PDB file of C-alpha atoms in Angstrom:
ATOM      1  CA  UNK A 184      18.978 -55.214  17.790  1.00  0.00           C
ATOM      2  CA  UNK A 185      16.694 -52.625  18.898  1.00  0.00           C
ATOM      3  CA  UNK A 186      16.714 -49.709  20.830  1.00  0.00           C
ATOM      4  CA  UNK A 187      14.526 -48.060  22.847  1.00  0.00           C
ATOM      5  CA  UNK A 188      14.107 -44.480  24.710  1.00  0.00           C
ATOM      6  CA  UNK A 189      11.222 -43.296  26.490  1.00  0.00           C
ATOM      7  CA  UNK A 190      10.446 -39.354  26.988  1.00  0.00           C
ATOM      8  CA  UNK A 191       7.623 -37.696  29.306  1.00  0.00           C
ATOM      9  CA  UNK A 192       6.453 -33.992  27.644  1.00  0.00           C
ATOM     10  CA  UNK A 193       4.798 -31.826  29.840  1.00  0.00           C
ATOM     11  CA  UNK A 194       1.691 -29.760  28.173  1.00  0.00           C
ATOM     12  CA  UNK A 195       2.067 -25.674  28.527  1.00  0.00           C
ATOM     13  CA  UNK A 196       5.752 -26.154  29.576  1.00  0.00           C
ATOM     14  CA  UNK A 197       7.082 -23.408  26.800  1.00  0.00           C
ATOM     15  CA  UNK A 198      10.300 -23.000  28.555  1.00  0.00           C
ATOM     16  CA  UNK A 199      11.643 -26.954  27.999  1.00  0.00           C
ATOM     17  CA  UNK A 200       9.749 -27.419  25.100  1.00  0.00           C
ATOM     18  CA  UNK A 201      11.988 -28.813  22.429  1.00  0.00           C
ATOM     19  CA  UNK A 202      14.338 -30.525  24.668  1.00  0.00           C
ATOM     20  CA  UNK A 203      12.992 -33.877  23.815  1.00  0.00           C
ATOM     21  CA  UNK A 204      13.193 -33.132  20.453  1.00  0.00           C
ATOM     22  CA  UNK A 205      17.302 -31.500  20.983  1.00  0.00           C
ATOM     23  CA  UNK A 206      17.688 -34.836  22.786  1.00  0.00           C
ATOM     24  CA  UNK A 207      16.483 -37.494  20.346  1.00  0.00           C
ATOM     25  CA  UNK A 208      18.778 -35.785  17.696  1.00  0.00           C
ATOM     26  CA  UNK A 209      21.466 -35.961  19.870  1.00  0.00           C
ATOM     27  CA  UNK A 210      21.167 -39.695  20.322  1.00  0.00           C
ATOM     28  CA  UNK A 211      20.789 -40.349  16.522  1.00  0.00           C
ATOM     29  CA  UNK A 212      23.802 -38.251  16.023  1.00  0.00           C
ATOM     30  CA  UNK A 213      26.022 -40.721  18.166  1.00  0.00           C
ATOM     31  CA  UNK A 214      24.312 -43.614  16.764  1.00  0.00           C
ATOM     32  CA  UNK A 215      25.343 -42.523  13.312  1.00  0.00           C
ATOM     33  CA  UNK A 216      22.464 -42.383  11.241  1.00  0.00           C
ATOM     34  CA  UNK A 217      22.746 -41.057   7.828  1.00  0.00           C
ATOM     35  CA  UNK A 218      21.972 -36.468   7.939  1.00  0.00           C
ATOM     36  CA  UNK A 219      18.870 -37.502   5.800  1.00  0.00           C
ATOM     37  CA  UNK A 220      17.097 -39.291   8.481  1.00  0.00           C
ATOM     38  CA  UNK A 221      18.450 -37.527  11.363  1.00  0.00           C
ATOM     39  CA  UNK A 222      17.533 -34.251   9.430  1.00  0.00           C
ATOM     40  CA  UNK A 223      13.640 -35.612   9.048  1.00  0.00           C
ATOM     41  CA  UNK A 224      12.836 -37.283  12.287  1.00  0.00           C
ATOM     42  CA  UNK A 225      14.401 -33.742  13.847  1.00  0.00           C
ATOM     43  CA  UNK A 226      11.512 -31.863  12.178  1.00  0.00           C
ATOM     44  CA  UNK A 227       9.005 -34.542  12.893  1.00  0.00           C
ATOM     45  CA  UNK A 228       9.680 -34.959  16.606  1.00  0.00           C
ATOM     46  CA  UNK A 229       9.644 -30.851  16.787  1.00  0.00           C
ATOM     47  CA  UNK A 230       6.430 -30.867  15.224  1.00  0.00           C
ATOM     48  CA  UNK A 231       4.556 -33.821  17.177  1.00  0.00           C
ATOM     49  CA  UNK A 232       6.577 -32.252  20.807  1.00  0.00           C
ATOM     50  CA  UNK A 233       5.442 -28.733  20.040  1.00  0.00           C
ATOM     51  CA  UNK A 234       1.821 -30.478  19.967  1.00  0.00           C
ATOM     52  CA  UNK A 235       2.115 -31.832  22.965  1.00  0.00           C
ATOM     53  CA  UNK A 236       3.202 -28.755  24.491  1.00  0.00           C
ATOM     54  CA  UNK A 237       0.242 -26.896  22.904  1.00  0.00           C
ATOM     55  CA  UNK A 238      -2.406 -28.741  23.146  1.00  0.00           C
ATOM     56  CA  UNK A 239      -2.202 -31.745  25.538  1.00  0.00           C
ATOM     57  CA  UNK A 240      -1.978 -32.421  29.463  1.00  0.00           C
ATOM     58  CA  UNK A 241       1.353 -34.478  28.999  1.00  0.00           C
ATOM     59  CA  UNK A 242       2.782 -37.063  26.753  1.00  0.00           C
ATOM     60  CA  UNK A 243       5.057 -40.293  26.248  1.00  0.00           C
ATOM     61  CA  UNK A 244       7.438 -40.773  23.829  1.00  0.00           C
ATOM     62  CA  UNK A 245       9.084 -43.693  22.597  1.00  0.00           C
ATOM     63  CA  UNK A 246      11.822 -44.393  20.517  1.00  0.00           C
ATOM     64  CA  UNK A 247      12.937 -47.355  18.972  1.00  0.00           C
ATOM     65  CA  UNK A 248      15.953 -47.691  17.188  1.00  0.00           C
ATOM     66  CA  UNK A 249      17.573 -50.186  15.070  1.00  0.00           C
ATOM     67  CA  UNK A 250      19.911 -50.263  11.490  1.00  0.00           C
ATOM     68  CA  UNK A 251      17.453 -49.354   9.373  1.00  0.00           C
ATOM     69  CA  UNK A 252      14.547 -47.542  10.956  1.00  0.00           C
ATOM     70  CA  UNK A 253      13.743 -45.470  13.577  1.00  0.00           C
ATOM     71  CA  UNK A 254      10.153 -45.499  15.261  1.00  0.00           C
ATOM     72  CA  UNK A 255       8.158 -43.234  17.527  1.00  0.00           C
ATOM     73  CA  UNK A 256       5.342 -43.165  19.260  1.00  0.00           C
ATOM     74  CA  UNK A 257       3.681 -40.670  20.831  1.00  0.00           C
ATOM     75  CA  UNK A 258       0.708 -40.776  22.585  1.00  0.00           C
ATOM     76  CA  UNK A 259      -0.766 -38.040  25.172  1.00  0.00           C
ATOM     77  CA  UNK A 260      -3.406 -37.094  27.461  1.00  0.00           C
ATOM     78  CA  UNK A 261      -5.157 -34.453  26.045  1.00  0.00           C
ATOM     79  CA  UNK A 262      -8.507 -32.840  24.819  1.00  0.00           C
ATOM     80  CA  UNK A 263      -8.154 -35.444  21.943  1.00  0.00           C
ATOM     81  CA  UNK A 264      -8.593 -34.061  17.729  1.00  0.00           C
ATOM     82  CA  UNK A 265     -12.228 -34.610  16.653  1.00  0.00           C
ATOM     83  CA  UNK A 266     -11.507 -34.439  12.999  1.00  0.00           C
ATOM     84  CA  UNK A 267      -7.988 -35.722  11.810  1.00  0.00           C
ATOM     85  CA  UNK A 268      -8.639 -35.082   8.467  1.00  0.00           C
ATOM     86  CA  UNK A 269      -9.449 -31.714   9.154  1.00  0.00           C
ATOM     87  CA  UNK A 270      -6.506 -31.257  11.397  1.00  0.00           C
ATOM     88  CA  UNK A 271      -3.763 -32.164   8.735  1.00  0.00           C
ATOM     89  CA  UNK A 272      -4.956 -30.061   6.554  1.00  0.00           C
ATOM     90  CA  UNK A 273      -2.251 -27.248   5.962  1.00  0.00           C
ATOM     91  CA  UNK A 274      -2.965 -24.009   7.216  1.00  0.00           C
ATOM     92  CA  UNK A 275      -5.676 -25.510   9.704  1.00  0.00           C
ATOM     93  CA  UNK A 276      -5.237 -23.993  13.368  1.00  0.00           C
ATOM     94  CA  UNK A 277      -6.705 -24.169  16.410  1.00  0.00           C
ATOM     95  CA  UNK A 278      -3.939 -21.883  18.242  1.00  0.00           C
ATOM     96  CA  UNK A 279      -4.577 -19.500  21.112  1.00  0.00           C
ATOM     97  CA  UNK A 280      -3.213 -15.908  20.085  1.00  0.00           C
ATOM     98  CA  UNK A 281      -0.499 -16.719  22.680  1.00  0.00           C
ATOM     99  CA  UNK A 282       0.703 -19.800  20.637  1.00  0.00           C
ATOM    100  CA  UNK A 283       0.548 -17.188  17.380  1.00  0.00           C
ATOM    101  CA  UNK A 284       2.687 -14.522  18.760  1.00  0.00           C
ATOM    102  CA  UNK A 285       5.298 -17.044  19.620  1.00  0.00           C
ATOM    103  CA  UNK A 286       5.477 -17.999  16.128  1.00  0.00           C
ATOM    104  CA  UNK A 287       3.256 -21.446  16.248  1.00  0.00           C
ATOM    105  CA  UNK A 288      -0.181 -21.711  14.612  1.00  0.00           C
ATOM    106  CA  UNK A 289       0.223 -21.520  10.973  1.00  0.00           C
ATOM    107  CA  UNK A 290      -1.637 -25.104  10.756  1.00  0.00           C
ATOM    108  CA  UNK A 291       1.759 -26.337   9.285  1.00  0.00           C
ATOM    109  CA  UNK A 292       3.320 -29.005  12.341  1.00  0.00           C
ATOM    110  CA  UNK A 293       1.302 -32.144  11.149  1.00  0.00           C
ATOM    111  CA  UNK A 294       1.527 -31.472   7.392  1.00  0.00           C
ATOM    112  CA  UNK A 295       4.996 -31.451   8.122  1.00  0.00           C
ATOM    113  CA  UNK A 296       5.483 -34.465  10.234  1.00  0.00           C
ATOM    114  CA  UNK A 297       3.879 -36.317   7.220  1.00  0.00           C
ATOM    115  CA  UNK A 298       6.080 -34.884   4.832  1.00  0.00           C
ATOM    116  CA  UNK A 299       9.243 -36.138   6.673  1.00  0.00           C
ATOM    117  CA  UNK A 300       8.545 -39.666   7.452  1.00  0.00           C
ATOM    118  CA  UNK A 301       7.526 -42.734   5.629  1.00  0.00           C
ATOM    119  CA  UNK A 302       4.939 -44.214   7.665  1.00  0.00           C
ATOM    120  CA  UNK A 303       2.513 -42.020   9.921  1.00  0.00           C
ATOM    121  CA  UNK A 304      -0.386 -43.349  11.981  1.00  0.00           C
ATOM    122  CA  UNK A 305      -3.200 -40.974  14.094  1.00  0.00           C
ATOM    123  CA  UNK A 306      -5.535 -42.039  16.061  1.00  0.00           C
ATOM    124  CA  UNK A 307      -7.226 -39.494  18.469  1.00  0.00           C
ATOM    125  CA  UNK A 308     -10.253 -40.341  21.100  1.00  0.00           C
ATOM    126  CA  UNK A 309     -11.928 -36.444  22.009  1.00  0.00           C
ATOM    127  CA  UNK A 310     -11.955 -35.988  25.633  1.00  0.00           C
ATOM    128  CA  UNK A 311      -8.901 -38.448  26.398  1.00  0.00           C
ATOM    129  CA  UNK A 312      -5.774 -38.277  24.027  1.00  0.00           C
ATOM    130  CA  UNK A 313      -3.820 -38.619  20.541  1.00  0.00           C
ATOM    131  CA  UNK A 314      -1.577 -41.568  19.685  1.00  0.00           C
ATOM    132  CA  UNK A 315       0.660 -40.189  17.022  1.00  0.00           C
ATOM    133  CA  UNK A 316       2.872 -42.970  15.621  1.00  0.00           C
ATOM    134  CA  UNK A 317       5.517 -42.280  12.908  1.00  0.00           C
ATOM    135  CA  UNK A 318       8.443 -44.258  10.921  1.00  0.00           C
ATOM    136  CA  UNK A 319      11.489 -43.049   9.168  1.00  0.00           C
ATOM    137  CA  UNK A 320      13.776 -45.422   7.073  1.00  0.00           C
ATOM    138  CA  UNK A 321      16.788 -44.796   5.981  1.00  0.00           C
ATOM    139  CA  UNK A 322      16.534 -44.568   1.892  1.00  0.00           C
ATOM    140  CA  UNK A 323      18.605 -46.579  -0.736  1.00  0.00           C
ATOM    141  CA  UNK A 324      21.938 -45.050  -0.681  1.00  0.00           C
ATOM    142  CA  UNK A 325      21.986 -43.934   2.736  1.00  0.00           C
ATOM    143  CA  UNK A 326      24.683 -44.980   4.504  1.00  0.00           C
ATOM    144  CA  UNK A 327      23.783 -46.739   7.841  1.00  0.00           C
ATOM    145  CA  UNK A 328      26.458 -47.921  10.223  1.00  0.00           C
ATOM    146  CA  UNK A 329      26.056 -48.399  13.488  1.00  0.00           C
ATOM    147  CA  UNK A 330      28.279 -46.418  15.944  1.00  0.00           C
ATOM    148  CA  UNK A 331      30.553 -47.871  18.499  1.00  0.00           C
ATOM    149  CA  UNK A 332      28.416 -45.513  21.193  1.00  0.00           C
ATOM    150  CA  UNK A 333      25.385 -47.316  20.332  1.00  0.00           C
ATOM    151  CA  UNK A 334      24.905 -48.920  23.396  1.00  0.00           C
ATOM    152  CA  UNK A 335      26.072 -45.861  25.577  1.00  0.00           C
ATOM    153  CA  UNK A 336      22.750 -44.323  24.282  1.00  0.00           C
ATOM    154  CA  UNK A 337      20.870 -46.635  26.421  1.00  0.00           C
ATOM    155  CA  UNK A 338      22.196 -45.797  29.464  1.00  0.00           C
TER     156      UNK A 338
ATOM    157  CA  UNK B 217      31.838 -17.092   4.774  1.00  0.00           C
ATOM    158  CA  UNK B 218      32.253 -16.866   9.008  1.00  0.00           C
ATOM    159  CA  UNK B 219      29.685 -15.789  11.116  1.00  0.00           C
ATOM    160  CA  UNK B 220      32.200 -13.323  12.943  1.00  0.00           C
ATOM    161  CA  UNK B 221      33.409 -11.580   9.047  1.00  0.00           C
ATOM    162  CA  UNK B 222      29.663 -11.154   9.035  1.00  0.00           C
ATOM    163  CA  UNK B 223      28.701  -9.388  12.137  1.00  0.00           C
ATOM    164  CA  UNK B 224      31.589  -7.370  11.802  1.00  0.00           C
ATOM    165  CA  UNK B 225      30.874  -6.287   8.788  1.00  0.00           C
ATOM    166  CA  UNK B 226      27.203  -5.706   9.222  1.00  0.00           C
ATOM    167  CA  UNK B 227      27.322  -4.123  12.609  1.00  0.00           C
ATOM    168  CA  UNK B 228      25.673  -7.118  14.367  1.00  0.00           C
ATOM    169  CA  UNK B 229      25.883  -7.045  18.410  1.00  0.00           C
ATOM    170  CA  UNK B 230      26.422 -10.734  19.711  1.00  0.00           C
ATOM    171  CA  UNK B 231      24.475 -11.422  22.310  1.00  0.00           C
ATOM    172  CA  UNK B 232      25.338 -15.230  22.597  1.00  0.00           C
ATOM    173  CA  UNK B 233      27.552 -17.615  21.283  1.00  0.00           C
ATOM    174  CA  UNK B 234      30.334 -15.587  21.593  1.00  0.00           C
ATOM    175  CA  UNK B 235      32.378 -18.620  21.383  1.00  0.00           C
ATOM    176  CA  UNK B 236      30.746 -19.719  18.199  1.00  0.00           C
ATOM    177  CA  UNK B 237      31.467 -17.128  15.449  1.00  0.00           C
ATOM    178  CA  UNK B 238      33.694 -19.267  13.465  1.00  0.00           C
ATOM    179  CA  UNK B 239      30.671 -21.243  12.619  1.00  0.00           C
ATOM    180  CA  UNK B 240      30.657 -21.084   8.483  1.00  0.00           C
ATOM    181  CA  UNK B 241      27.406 -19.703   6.932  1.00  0.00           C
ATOM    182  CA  UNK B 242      26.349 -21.578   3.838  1.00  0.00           C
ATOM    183  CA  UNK B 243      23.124 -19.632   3.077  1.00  0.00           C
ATOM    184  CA  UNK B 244      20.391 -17.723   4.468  1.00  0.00           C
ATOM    185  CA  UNK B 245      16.561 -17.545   5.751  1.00  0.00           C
ATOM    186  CA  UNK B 246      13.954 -15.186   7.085  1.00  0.00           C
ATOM    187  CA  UNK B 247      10.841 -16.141   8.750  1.00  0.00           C
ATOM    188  CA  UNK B 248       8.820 -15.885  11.926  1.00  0.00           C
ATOM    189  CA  UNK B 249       6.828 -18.756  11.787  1.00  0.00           C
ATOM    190  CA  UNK B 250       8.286 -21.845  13.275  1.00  0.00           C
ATOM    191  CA  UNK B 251       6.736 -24.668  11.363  1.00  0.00           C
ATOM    192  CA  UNK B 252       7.842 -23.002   8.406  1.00  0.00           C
ATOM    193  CA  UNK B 253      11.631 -22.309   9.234  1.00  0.00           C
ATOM    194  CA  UNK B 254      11.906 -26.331  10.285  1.00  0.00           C
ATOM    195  CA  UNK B 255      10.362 -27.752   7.178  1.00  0.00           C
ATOM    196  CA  UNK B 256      12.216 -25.105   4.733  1.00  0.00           C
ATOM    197  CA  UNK B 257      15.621 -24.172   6.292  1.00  0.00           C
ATOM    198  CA  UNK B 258      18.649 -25.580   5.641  1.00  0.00           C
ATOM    199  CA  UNK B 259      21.743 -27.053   7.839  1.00  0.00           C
ATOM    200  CA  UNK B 260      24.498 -23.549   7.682  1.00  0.00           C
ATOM    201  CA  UNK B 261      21.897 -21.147   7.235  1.00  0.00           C
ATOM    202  CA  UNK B 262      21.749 -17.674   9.397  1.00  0.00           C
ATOM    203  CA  UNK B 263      18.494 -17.107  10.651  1.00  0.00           C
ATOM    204  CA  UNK B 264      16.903 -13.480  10.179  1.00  0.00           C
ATOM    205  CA  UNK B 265      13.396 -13.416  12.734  1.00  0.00           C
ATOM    206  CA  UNK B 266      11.755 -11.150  14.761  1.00  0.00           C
ATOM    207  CA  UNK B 267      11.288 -14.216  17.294  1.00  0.00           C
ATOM    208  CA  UNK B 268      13.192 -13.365  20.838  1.00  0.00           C
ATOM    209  CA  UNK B 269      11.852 -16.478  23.141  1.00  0.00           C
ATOM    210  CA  UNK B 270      13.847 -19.341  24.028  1.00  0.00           C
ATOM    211  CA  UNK B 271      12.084 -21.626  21.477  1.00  0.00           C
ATOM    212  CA  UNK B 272      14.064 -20.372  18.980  1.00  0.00           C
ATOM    213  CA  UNK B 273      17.096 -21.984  20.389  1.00  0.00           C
ATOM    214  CA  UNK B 274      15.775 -25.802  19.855  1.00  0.00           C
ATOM    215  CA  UNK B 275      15.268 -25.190  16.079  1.00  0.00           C
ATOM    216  CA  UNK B 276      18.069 -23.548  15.279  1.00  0.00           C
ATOM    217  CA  UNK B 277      20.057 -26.384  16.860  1.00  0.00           C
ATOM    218  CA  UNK B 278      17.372 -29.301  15.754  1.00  0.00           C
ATOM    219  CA  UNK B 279      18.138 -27.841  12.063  1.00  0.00           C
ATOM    220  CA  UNK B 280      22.330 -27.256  12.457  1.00  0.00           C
ATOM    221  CA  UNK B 281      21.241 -23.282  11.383  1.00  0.00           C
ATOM    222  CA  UNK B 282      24.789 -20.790  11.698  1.00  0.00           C
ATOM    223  CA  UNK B 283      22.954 -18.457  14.198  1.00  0.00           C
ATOM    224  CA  UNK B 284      20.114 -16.390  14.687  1.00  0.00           C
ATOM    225  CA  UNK B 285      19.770 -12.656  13.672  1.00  0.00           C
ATOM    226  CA  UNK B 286      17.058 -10.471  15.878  1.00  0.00           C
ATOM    227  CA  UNK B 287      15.874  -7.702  13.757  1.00  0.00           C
ATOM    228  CA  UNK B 288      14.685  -3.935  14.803  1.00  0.00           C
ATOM    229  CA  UNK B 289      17.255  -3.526  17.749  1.00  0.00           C
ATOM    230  CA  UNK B 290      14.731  -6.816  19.486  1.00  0.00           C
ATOM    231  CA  UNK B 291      16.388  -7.810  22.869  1.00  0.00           C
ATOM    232  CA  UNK B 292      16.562 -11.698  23.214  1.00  0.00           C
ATOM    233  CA  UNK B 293      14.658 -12.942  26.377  1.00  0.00           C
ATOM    234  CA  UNK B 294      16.988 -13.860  29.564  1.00  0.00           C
ATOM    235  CA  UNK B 295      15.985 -17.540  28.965  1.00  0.00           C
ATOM    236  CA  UNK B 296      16.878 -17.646  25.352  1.00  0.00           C
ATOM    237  CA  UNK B 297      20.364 -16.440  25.988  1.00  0.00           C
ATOM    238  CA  UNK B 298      20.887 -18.827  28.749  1.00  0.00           C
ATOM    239  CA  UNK B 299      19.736 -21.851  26.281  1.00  0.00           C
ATOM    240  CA  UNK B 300      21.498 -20.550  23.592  1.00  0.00           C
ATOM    241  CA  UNK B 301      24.695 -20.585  25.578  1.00  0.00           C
ATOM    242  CA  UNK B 302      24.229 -23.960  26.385  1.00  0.00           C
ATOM    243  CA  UNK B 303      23.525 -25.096  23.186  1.00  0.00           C
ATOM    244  CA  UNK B 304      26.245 -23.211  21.619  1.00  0.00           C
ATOM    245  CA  UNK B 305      23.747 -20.998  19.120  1.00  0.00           C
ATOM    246  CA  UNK B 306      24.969 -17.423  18.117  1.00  0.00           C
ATOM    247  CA  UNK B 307      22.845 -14.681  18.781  1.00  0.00           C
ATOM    248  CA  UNK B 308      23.161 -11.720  16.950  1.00  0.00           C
ATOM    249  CA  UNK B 309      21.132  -8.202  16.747  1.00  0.00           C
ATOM    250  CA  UNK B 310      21.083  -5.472  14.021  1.00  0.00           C
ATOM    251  CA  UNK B 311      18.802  -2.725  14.451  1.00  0.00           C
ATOM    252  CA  UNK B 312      17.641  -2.890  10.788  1.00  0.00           C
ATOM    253  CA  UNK B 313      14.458  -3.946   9.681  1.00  0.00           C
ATOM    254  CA  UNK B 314      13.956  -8.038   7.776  1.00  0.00           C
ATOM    255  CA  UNK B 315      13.827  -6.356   4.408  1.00  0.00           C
ATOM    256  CA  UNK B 316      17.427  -4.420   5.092  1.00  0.00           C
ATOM    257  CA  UNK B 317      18.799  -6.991   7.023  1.00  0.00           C
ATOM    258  CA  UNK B 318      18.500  -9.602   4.436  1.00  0.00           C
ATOM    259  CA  UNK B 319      19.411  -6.897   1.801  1.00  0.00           C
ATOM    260  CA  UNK B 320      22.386  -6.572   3.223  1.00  0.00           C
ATOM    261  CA  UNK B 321      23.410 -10.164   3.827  1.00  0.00           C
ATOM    262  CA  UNK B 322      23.093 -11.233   0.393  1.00  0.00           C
ATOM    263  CA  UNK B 323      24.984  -7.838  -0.369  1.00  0.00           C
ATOM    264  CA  UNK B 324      27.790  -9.043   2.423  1.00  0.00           C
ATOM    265  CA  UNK B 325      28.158 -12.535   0.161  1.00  0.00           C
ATOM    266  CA  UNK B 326      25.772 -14.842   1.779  1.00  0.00           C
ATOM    267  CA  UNK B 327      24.868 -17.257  -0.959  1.00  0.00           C
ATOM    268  CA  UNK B 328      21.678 -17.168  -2.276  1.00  0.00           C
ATOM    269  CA  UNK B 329      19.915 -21.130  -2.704  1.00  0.00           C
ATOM    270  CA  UNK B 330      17.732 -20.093  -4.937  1.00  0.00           C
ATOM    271  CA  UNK B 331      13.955 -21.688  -5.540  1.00  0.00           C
ATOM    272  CA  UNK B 332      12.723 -25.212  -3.684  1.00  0.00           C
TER     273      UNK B 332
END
């Protein structure tokens, strides 16, 4: 059985930024997924929502859920990346000084959503948008076990 | 080692998450960067930035951190105390510097992770 979530992000909204982020956690929390996969889809949907909030319009997020995986995509409306390549490169920036002085810009949020999941697909069009899309299993060992609450996260 | 033995010891002024100080702190971190506290933090650490804005609040909740420490007498914004209330993150100031603050932590009995 799979479940699914869907999120709006508003671009330049600083002061709710994270909250989708807060939120998703929150809902893997009561589903019971194993601290290993809640801990790296917390940093990866951080990373990609802080992107959003940076550098696009506005975005949708979806989130699937189901035993043994967890899926997002994330695609927004946005100036678009011209080089992806170029753009997960670590340390590679394109931050306003505002961005900077709030801590953000050290070219380190898509490294680091790449890092934390085990499947990660970009595609960006310049001039229209980004469609992030990234998968985290949970790993050998894991326990998985689906909470009672499970459905209560649909609601 | 609690959050509260810590503050008192230290001289740390709360400035949120009153409520919260029996929170157990497993470890430590200093950084200003975001990115860079997210990926390399862990779950029960205290949190020693110069960062006052409200974003602050989302990853030290996103990453289960102990509480945040504002160094150099730094003010948290109106916002961030209101989130951090909600949220139920600790906000604490010392007037010391990073480099003293830290000193002093590890000094206090804050366990040290060591490399990676």
């Amino acid at each position: 059985m799979t479940l699914t979530r869907e999120f709006e992000i508003v671009g330049d909204d600083f002061t709710n930024a994270g909250w989708v982020s807060t939120e998703i956690k929150s809902i893997l929390r009561n589903v019971g997924y194993p601290a290993d996969v809640i801990r790296r889809l917390a940093i990866a949907t951080y990373e990609a929502e802080m992107n959003v909030v940076m550098y696009a319009r506005r975005g949708h997020l979806t989130l699937e859920l189901d035993p043994h995986r967890v899926r997002v995509v994330l695609e927004d409306e946005g100036d678009g990346i011209p080089d992806i390549e170029l753009a997960l490169q670590e340390g590679y920036s394109t931050a306003t000084d505002k961005m900077r002085a709030r801590g953000f810009g050290a070219g380190m949020g898509l490294p680091n959503i790449r890092r934390s999941v085990d499947v990660f697909e970009m595609v960006s069009e310049v001039g229209r948008g980004t469609r992030l899309e990234f998968e985290v299993r949970a790993r050998a060992g894991d326990s998985v076990h689906e909470h009672p609450e499970a459905s209560e996260a649909e609601s | 080692m609690k959050l509260r033995k810590i503050a008192e010891k230290l001289g740390f002024t709360v400035f949120a998450g009153a409520e919260c100080l029996d929170r157990e702190v497993s470890g430590g971190y200093a950084g200003d960067l975001l990115s860079d506290v997210m990926a390399n933090s862990s779950a029960g650490d205290i949190w020693v930035t110069l960062q006052t804005h409200e974003n602050t609040v989302a990853v030290a909740t996103l990453r289960d951190l102990a509480g945040i420490v504002l160094v150099g007498g730094r003010e948290p914004d109106g916002d961030t105390v209101r989130r951090a209330e909600a949220e139920g993150v600790p906000i604490l100031v010392s007037p010391q510097r990073t480099f003293e603050v830290v000193g002093r932590l590890i000094e206090a009995g804050v366990p040290e992770r060591g490399a990676g």
